[in-house]
Amino acid sequence: MEEKRIGVYVCWCGTNIAMMVDVKDVSKEMEKLPGVVLAKNYKYMCSDPGQDMIIKDIKKYNLDRIVVAACSPRIHEITFRNALENAGLNPYMLQMANISEQDSWVHTDRIEATRKAKSLVAAAIRRVIHHKPLKKRIVNVHPNTLIIGGGVAGMSAALELSEAGKKSFLIEKSDQLGGTAAKLKLSFPYLNDVVNDISNLIKRVEKSEHIQVILNAEVQEIHGFIGNFNGIVKTTDEKEYSIEFGNTIVATGLKSFDAGKLKNYGYWKYSEVITSIEFELLVKQGVVVNKKGIVPENIAIIHCAGSRNENYNNYCSRTCCMSALKYANQLRNLLPDANIFEMYADMRTFGRGCEELYTSTSRKGIMFLMFDQRAELPLIKEDERGNGVVIEFKELLSGEEIQVPADLVILMVGMEAHENAKSVSHLSGISMDSNGFFIEKHPKLDPVATTTDGVYVVGSCQAPKDIPDSVSQAKAAVARILATILRGTVEVEVTTAEINADICCGCQFCISVCPYGANSFDAANDVSVVNEVLCKGCGTCATACPSGAISTKHFTDEQILSQIEGLMAKVHELEELETN
Amino acid sequence: MGGLTMNTRVNPDFEKELQKYGKGNWNECFHCGNCTAICPLSEDGFLFPRNSIRTLQMGLEKKLETSIEPWLCYYCGDCSETCPRDANPGELMMALRRYLTTRYDWTGLSKKFYTSAVWEYAAIAIIALLVIVSFLVFLPLRPDAALMVNESGGVMINSLVAGVSPDRFVTLIEYGDWLMAVIVGGLLITNIFNMYYKTIIADKTVKIPLSAYFKEFWQLIYNFVTQASFSKCEKRSYWLGHLLLMTGYTIMFIIVVVFLPYFQIEEVVPVWHWQRLLGYYATFGILFFLGIVIFQRLRKNPITMKFSHASDWIFIIMLALTTLTGIILHIFRLAGMVEATYYTYIIHLAVLVPMIVIEVPFSKWSHLAYRPFAIYFSKLKLATLKEKSVRKLAPAIS
Amino acid sequence: MSKDPTIVAFLCNWCSYTGADLAGTSRMKYNSNIRVIRVMCSGRIGPTFVLKAFREGADGVLICGCHPGDCHYHEGNYKCLRRFHLLQKYVSQLGMDKDRIRLEWISASEGKEFAELVNNFSNKIKEIGKSKVRKTMEEWT
Amino acid sequence: MNSSSENGNEFHQKVHPDTLVIGAGIAGIQASLEIANAGYKVYLVEKSGTIGGHMAMFDKTFPTLDCAACILTPKMVEVGQHSRIDLLTCSEVTEVNGYPGAFKVKIHKKARFVDQQLCIGCGSCAAKCPGKAPSEFDSGTALRKAIYIPFPQAVPNKYLIDPESCLYMQTDGKKCGVCVKFCPVNDCIDLHAMDEELNIEVGNIVIATGFKIFDAKKVARFGYGKFPNVLTSLELERLINAGGPTEGKITFRTKDKKGNWVFKPDGGAPDSVAIIHCVGSRDENCNAYCSKVCCMYSLKLAHLVKEKLPATAVYEYFIDMRAFGKGYEEFYQRIKKEGVHMIRGKTAKIEEIKGSLKLRSEDILNNRIIEQLADMVILAVGLEPSDGVKQLSEMIGVEIDANGWYKELDSLLDPVGTARQGVTIAGVCQGPKDIPDTVAQASAAAARVLQSIESLKEVEFI
């Protein structure tokens, strides 16, 4: 075995790591390990000078393997792989040791954390010895895009693509485009009539030659990988479409919170109580009446219905405060003499022009009352003194127990993830958070991509959002997609399974465990073969293989077993040091 | 959970009602708490102005009616200047003082005067007319008035009236004074009792021990004389100006009501005589203050002078007229201009009397009494509150 | 400190490793005796890895994957579950406490759950005591 | 490039494939990378000496608390190394002519005085340089030399000279010049370098000029600039940052030997810190709008203070807690549980009493006045459009609103386009925004650019 020349780099991450891990000690210790040519530590390895240092060292010391002990590989593996590539080294000759997220940030004892860092880095060093150069695979990108969801986000994405001359399939579950936005009369904060805007948008989408709208349809299956997806779409009348596409945009939107769950508000009990969705419908028709058909004199708008409360949804639905102010303005115009009460928790009017709307609304004789949305919610009950209901609660800004009479109560219901989010997440291989919203690749710097390359999440299916933010996200996804289409090709992961035909006994066990049908049987040679295009590199087959003929590139048994050795060797070495 | 009857019902119409007593964008307040925190007079137990704004916005009339807070405010304007929403909390306190004055007044006249300028003008006109008529008819100018000049050339003011001896004339005017004082005082005292009832007796949450009434009594006198609370405001010049006005006015009031026979005398006393010095001090104090206030109200700056209620102008004009006629009267008298002195005297009284009768029990001047009483009452309440609650140094986690 | 048991954890890349990272970015604190090895899918984790960990002196092995139905590769976690049951039996037969190995589902959003799991499992292993596998093996060879 | 056929008032022309991006904060960086990665050339113009903008100054980002530098610096490196991004630092756009699809842009490139190719970043020059000025990157919490690298991870990672604080330039060459003497590379430093004018032609312009923070001195009753331990949130951000002047320690502002107020690692730590929300925001006397990010960054700072100094009491004085985004409300609840005192009621004034700061506020929900003594007060300052927005908007022909934020074409359906064709806006210059929204918007702006280059090929206008 030829001599390995390993370079080890330990990152301080400012004080993020250095505060809890003695990085200097770690690098000093690593220098002693076999194969290690040099071990250095530096304030920010990921910075320009940090990467430069690695590149220079590779060239100067002829390093052939690099270990970077820094943050999670999920964040910077790509960064350092690029650095290796720049230095002329195969990018897969890198192994990272996660000493921040899984060490310095979660432990409180500096000695222990340092010890743990040493064993993690030692394991990485042992592992990297077995790394092999892998060749990147470049695939062509299909120029079409699948967009799931025909709301504002989906339509905006489709149009943006269409304007760039790129085709998309716009799949909508219901029988019309427009989603939630199509139900609105006015937008906030400028209270513009949006009915025309949205219908124009729909018209543009329908007219576009580059957009194929499929209504009453759901995606049944998606296969493939970035640039090369194919899927099946089925409509309610059993029509089936088989489509090919290079990228997927998930824009399935939201569903509103079920107001019936709020036990204090008596949504099913009182004909005075309606939801914001129902109110939008009323106001679109221009007639505001309660379910008894009576024009209300006292109207209460209750914020945070189903939001910011542990018994319902813990999160904030982001748009309800502004919608509630919009309603107050609409009501004031329709019913100039009505008493309007806004019952809020925190007034979250944060967007541009929103605080200004709050101010101008407060000039319109609207009574703002604050309640505690985390403690006892307001209680709606029959009014003994009048016809309607009365809302009882402790008003926080005055500390008074008060009663608000109402003959119309509008519950500002929050946003929830769609029921079918789970099936969509399955289809497209993206994850959901505990609230059922899709998880983006990175909450800051990659708010629309997902961990699955070529699949993007936009709009309210990612988290509650207003229209402009949804549109922004939709277009952001388009930027990413256009870039891949324009380049025409994209690099894909090469960490697929590999079958050593010499060892394979032809039991075909691997074929039955593969969820992608990537393995097939070559009857002529009596062995299994892997289709690298279909294989996603999960490694299940490698583990299942009774003869050890299958290995997963970059996650070989050898690599993992030596990683375990390294991990434990350091533990014991230190333990023995201590006992002696 | 409180029962149905425990909870108070909100009243959205009340805010419109209060707009009659002063103008402000009170509904715009979003309750940041800046005004209360910036006010040096606001303290635990008596937090304002934000609390009052909230009560107003919610239309909790009962709670407002029983609150002392508006009287504790001297309207330095800091709250309004720094209000992030231009909601004008200071002006609300002003409006509330007007409103409370009408609530304390059992005759209902105050409400008429505050909510209708016409009523106030009419009342002033009637009283003025009564004064003028009673002079022209019952106390007409002596036919040989020209002789009524003393050796120093000054008009002998008490001898101007036909058929009435100088001594009797002074006594007549003094009786008039007393009558006025009794009516005005009576009304004021009953109103103060009304205030006491609403703020202390009706408040079942505090039980004030009798000893506290004696222990805190000095507060009443002390605050009346010194306006000490006002001096805690950051703008001390406001306090000085106000003190100048208040002392000037009070001095004149006491002289006229209590010491008239020593004041309204035939001979012209030397310049350094106490009565002339006091008179000049009062005149100067009032004029100085009036000058500034008129200038500021016209400019609508500072913020405290931005909004002028009709009652403000009426008060300023009446006080100005009283002072000016007083000065002119003084000049005419020294110059020996007999007829001019007589008619100016009538005009002087025709302004002074309605001003006192209307302003003191029903309108702006009543705060002269309400303020020190409010402070006194607040101290009574605080004395009981402090025994009850222990203040925590650090705020609790919410 | 050397008395503290050592735990080797195998985490799947998509859910559990992300969840463990989340515990880190959220600065949730947990026991420092855990050493993580990242694999792409819990379906990749075979008995070899687990036994190797014990052979090298681990006192406990923790396996985490996506919640049922959430697997990035559709069903790798089910495969893992099946293997785990067998493995548990096998471990018992070897004379080890079967609680030394544990399989849990940790999603990408469950940083807090991960931290709690580590503490919990670590306490359990402490209860069971240090593993003698490594020593025995060394004596044998 | 007017290959246009004029007929009547209408003419068509090809869209120039190059793009100008103004401002190299995270918005500009993101937009540039998106466009460049799609294969088109980008001119990225940045006023200061480095890219990165405000995000590079932050320590952690809310609500996930990942370290800002960790996620930003790789992007910065990528920009610096990208073959299709022409990075122009110390530069400003001075003239914009031409038409959508073919803008002719004049760029004033100020001299950096240090050769970008030759500088090896050894730092010998700065070690000897006598000139000092408050560091812009450290928000004035520390001093930097006249010849300096803005921060260790700056891109480009080369020295530059600030003529304002350079002794040689201030004395017209009569004094100093020591940097040239100590520079180990020949002809690297040229103290007589001249500014340059650059003329470029681009098809699209992306405006991403970001923001500046509200000047806290304008609210005199908080005593910023008078009391040394009243800080802006950005100053605390620098203190907490490991790369900051105190190596991540939260310390008091102290006087150095020359009488400058600076922060040093050994400045002593506060036992109590109060954070005041909405300074310069939601206030008719300053800016009436909400700055959107202050509530969240205040919660983040509270957490970081608690993390660094667990025994320190932290108080937040707020009006409405605007925790609206993904995971924000949960973060708010978490910070509450960490023992940060939340008080609904904005502080009205701050006085200094025996070196301690006294804040007077109303604790609205508990119906009382709080006179709080704190060792350190943080003012959560709002955001304002950056300087020069007006000139730039006139130059390019894009409208700004009354507050100085750029106006988008359609507040509902087109959040990145402007009334001027070929010009898009991204990030905070359009209105306060958090990082995810900024990044999404920047990508959206890039989509618009790509789409116009790719599909239209020709612009049609009247």
PDB file of N, CA, C and O in Angstrom, chain D residues 17 22-23 65 127 141 149 153 205 213 245 253-254 265 281 293 346 371 386 448 457:
ATOM      1  N   PRO D  17     -26.385  40.559 -22.969  1.00  0.00           N
ATOM      2  CA  PRO D  17     -26.400  39.436 -22.024  1.00  0.00           C
ATOM      3  C   PRO D  17     -25.726  39.728 -20.682  1.00  0.00           C
ATOM      4  O   PRO D  17     -25.856  38.942 -19.751  1.00  0.00           O
ATOM      5  N   ILE D  22     -26.007  46.142  -8.454  1.00  0.00           N
ATOM      6  CA  ILE D  22     -25.495  47.229  -7.613  1.00  0.00           C
ATOM      7  C   ILE D  22     -25.687  46.862  -6.149  1.00  0.00           C
ATOM      8  O   ILE D  22     -26.813  46.727  -5.672  1.00  0.00           O
ATOM      9  N   GLY D  23     -24.599  46.729  -5.453  1.00  0.00           N
ATOM     10  CA  GLY D  23     -24.660  46.372  -4.036  1.00  0.00           C
ATOM     11  C   GLY D  23     -24.310  44.906  -3.862  1.00  0.00           C
ATOM     12  O   GLY D  23     -24.894  44.049  -4.512  1.00  0.00           O
ATOM     13  N   LEU D  65     -30.250  30.102  14.523  1.00  0.00           N
ATOM     14  CA  LEU D  65     -28.993  30.408  15.202  1.00  0.00           C
ATOM     15  C   LEU D  65     -27.776  29.855  14.474  1.00  0.00           C
ATOM     16  O   LEU D  65     -26.735  29.670  15.087  1.00  0.00           O
ATOM     17  N   ALA D 127       0.661  46.699  10.082  1.00  0.00           N
ATOM     18  CA  ALA D 127       1.339  46.646  11.375  1.00  0.00           C
ATOM     19  C   ALA D 127       2.066  47.950  11.663  1.00  0.00           C
ATOM     20  O   ALA D 127       2.150  48.390  12.819  1.00  0.00           O
ATOM     21  N   THR D 141     -17.074  49.928  16.778  1.00  0.00           N
ATOM     22  CA  THR D 141     -16.743  49.461  18.124  1.00  0.00           C
ATOM     23  C   THR D 141     -15.242  49.336  18.328  1.00  0.00           C
ATOM     24  O   THR D 141     -14.778  49.156  19.436  1.00  0.00           O
ATOM     25  N   ILE D 149      -7.601  45.476   5.857  1.00  0.00           N
ATOM     26  CA  ILE D 149      -8.559  44.552   5.244  1.00  0.00           C
ATOM     27  C   ILE D 149      -9.806  44.676   6.113  1.00  0.00           C
ATOM     28  O   ILE D 149      -9.701  44.595   7.340  1.00  0.00           O
ATOM     29  N   GLN D 153     -12.328  37.653   6.665  1.00  0.00           N
ATOM     30  CA  GLN D 153     -12.848  36.857   5.559  1.00  0.00           C
ATOM     31  C   GLN D 153     -13.278  37.719   4.376  1.00  0.00           C
ATOM     32  O   GLN D 153     -14.034  37.281   3.523  1.00  0.00           O
ATOM     33  N   ILE D 205     -30.263  45.602 -15.060  1.00  0.00           N
ATOM     34  CA  ILE D 205     -29.674  46.122 -13.830  1.00  0.00           C
ATOM     35  C   ILE D 205     -30.448  45.558 -12.646  1.00  0.00           C
ATOM     36  O   ILE D 205     -31.684  45.581 -12.642  1.00  0.00           O
ATOM     37  N   ILE D 213     -28.473  51.597   9.202  1.00  0.00           N
ATOM     38  CA  ILE D 213     -29.277  51.557  10.421  1.00  0.00           C
ATOM     39  C   ILE D 213     -29.678  52.975  10.834  1.00  0.00           C
ATOM     40  O   ILE D 213     -29.007  53.950  10.508  1.00  0.00           O
ATOM     41  N   PRO D 245     -14.223  43.002  17.946  1.00  0.00           N
ATOM     42  CA  PRO D 245     -13.136  43.618  18.700  1.00  0.00           C
ATOM     43  C   PRO D 245     -12.885  42.976  20.064  1.00  0.00           C
ATOM     44  O   PRO D 245     -11.809  43.140  20.624  1.00  0.00           O
ATOM     45  N   ARG D 253     -17.962  49.574  27.122  1.00  0.00           N
ATOM     46  CA  ARG D 253     -17.195  50.480  26.280  1.00  0.00           C
ATOM     47  C   ARG D 253     -16.230  51.245  27.182  1.00  0.00           C
ATOM     48  O   ARG D 253     -16.640  51.772  28.207  1.00  0.00           O
ATOM     49  N   THR D 254     -14.981  51.212  26.826  1.00  0.00           N
ATOM     50  CA  THR D 254     -13.980  51.889  27.669  1.00  0.00           C
ATOM     51  C   THR D 254     -13.137  52.816  26.818  1.00  0.00           C
ATOM     52  O   THR D 254     -13.099  52.703  25.597  1.00  0.00           O
ATOM     53  N   PRO D 265     -11.416  43.256  24.937  1.00  0.00           N
ATOM     54  CA  PRO D 265     -11.803  41.978  25.549  1.00  0.00           C
ATOM     55  C   PRO D 265     -11.840  42.027  27.077  1.00  0.00           C
ATOM     56  O   PRO D 265     -12.572  41.278  27.710  1.00  0.00           O
ATOM     57  N   SER D 281     -38.279  53.080  14.790  1.00  0.00           N
ATOM     58  CA  SER D 281     -39.317  52.459  13.967  1.00  0.00           C
ATOM     59  C   SER D 281     -40.666  52.625  14.653  1.00  0.00           C
ATOM     60  O   SER D 281     -40.719  52.851  15.852  1.00  0.00           O
ATOM     61  N   VAL D 293     -37.428  43.336  11.193  1.00  0.00           N
ATOM     62  CA  VAL D 293     -36.469  42.344  11.702  1.00  0.00           C
ATOM     63  C   VAL D 293     -36.068  42.559  13.157  1.00  0.00           C
ATOM     64  O   VAL D 293     -35.488  41.668  13.778  1.00  0.00           O
ATOM     65  N   LYS D 346     -42.627  50.163  25.958  1.00  0.00           N
ATOM     66  CA  LYS D 346     -41.365  50.675  25.430  1.00  0.00           C
ATOM     67  C   LYS D 346     -40.756  51.633  26.446  1.00  0.00           C
ATOM     68  O   LYS D 346     -41.458  52.435  27.055  1.00  0.00           O
ATOM     69  N   GLU D 371     -38.678  51.095  37.058  1.00  0.00           N
ATOM     70  CA  GLU D 371     -37.447  51.853  36.945  1.00  0.00           C
ATOM     71  C   GLU D 371     -36.323  50.847  37.091  1.00  0.00           C
ATOM     72  O   GLU D 371     -35.982  50.423  38.187  1.00  0.00           O
ATOM     73  N   SER D 386     -30.245  53.017   2.294  1.00  0.00           N
ATOM     74  CA  SER D 386     -28.856  53.468   2.380  1.00  0.00           C
ATOM     75  C   SER D 386     -28.686  54.821   1.697  1.00  0.00           C
ATOM     76  O   SER D 386     -29.536  55.273   0.938  1.00  0.00           O
ATOM     77  N   ARG D 448     -35.821  36.993 -13.329  1.00  0.00           N
ATOM     78  CA  ARG D 448     -36.304  38.001 -14.273  1.00  0.00           C
ATOM     79  C   ARG D 448     -35.221  38.344 -15.292  1.00  0.00           C
ATOM     80  O   ARG D 448     -35.469  38.448 -16.500  1.00  0.00           O
ATOM     81  N   LYS D 457     -34.852  38.087 -25.962  1.00  0.00           N
ATOM     82  CA  LYS D 457     -33.780  38.382 -26.896  1.00  0.00           C
ATOM     83  C   LYS D 457     -33.904  39.809 -27.410  1.00  0.00           C
ATOM     84  O   LYS D 457     -32.935  40.494 -27.665  1.00  0.00           O
TER      85      LYS D 457
END
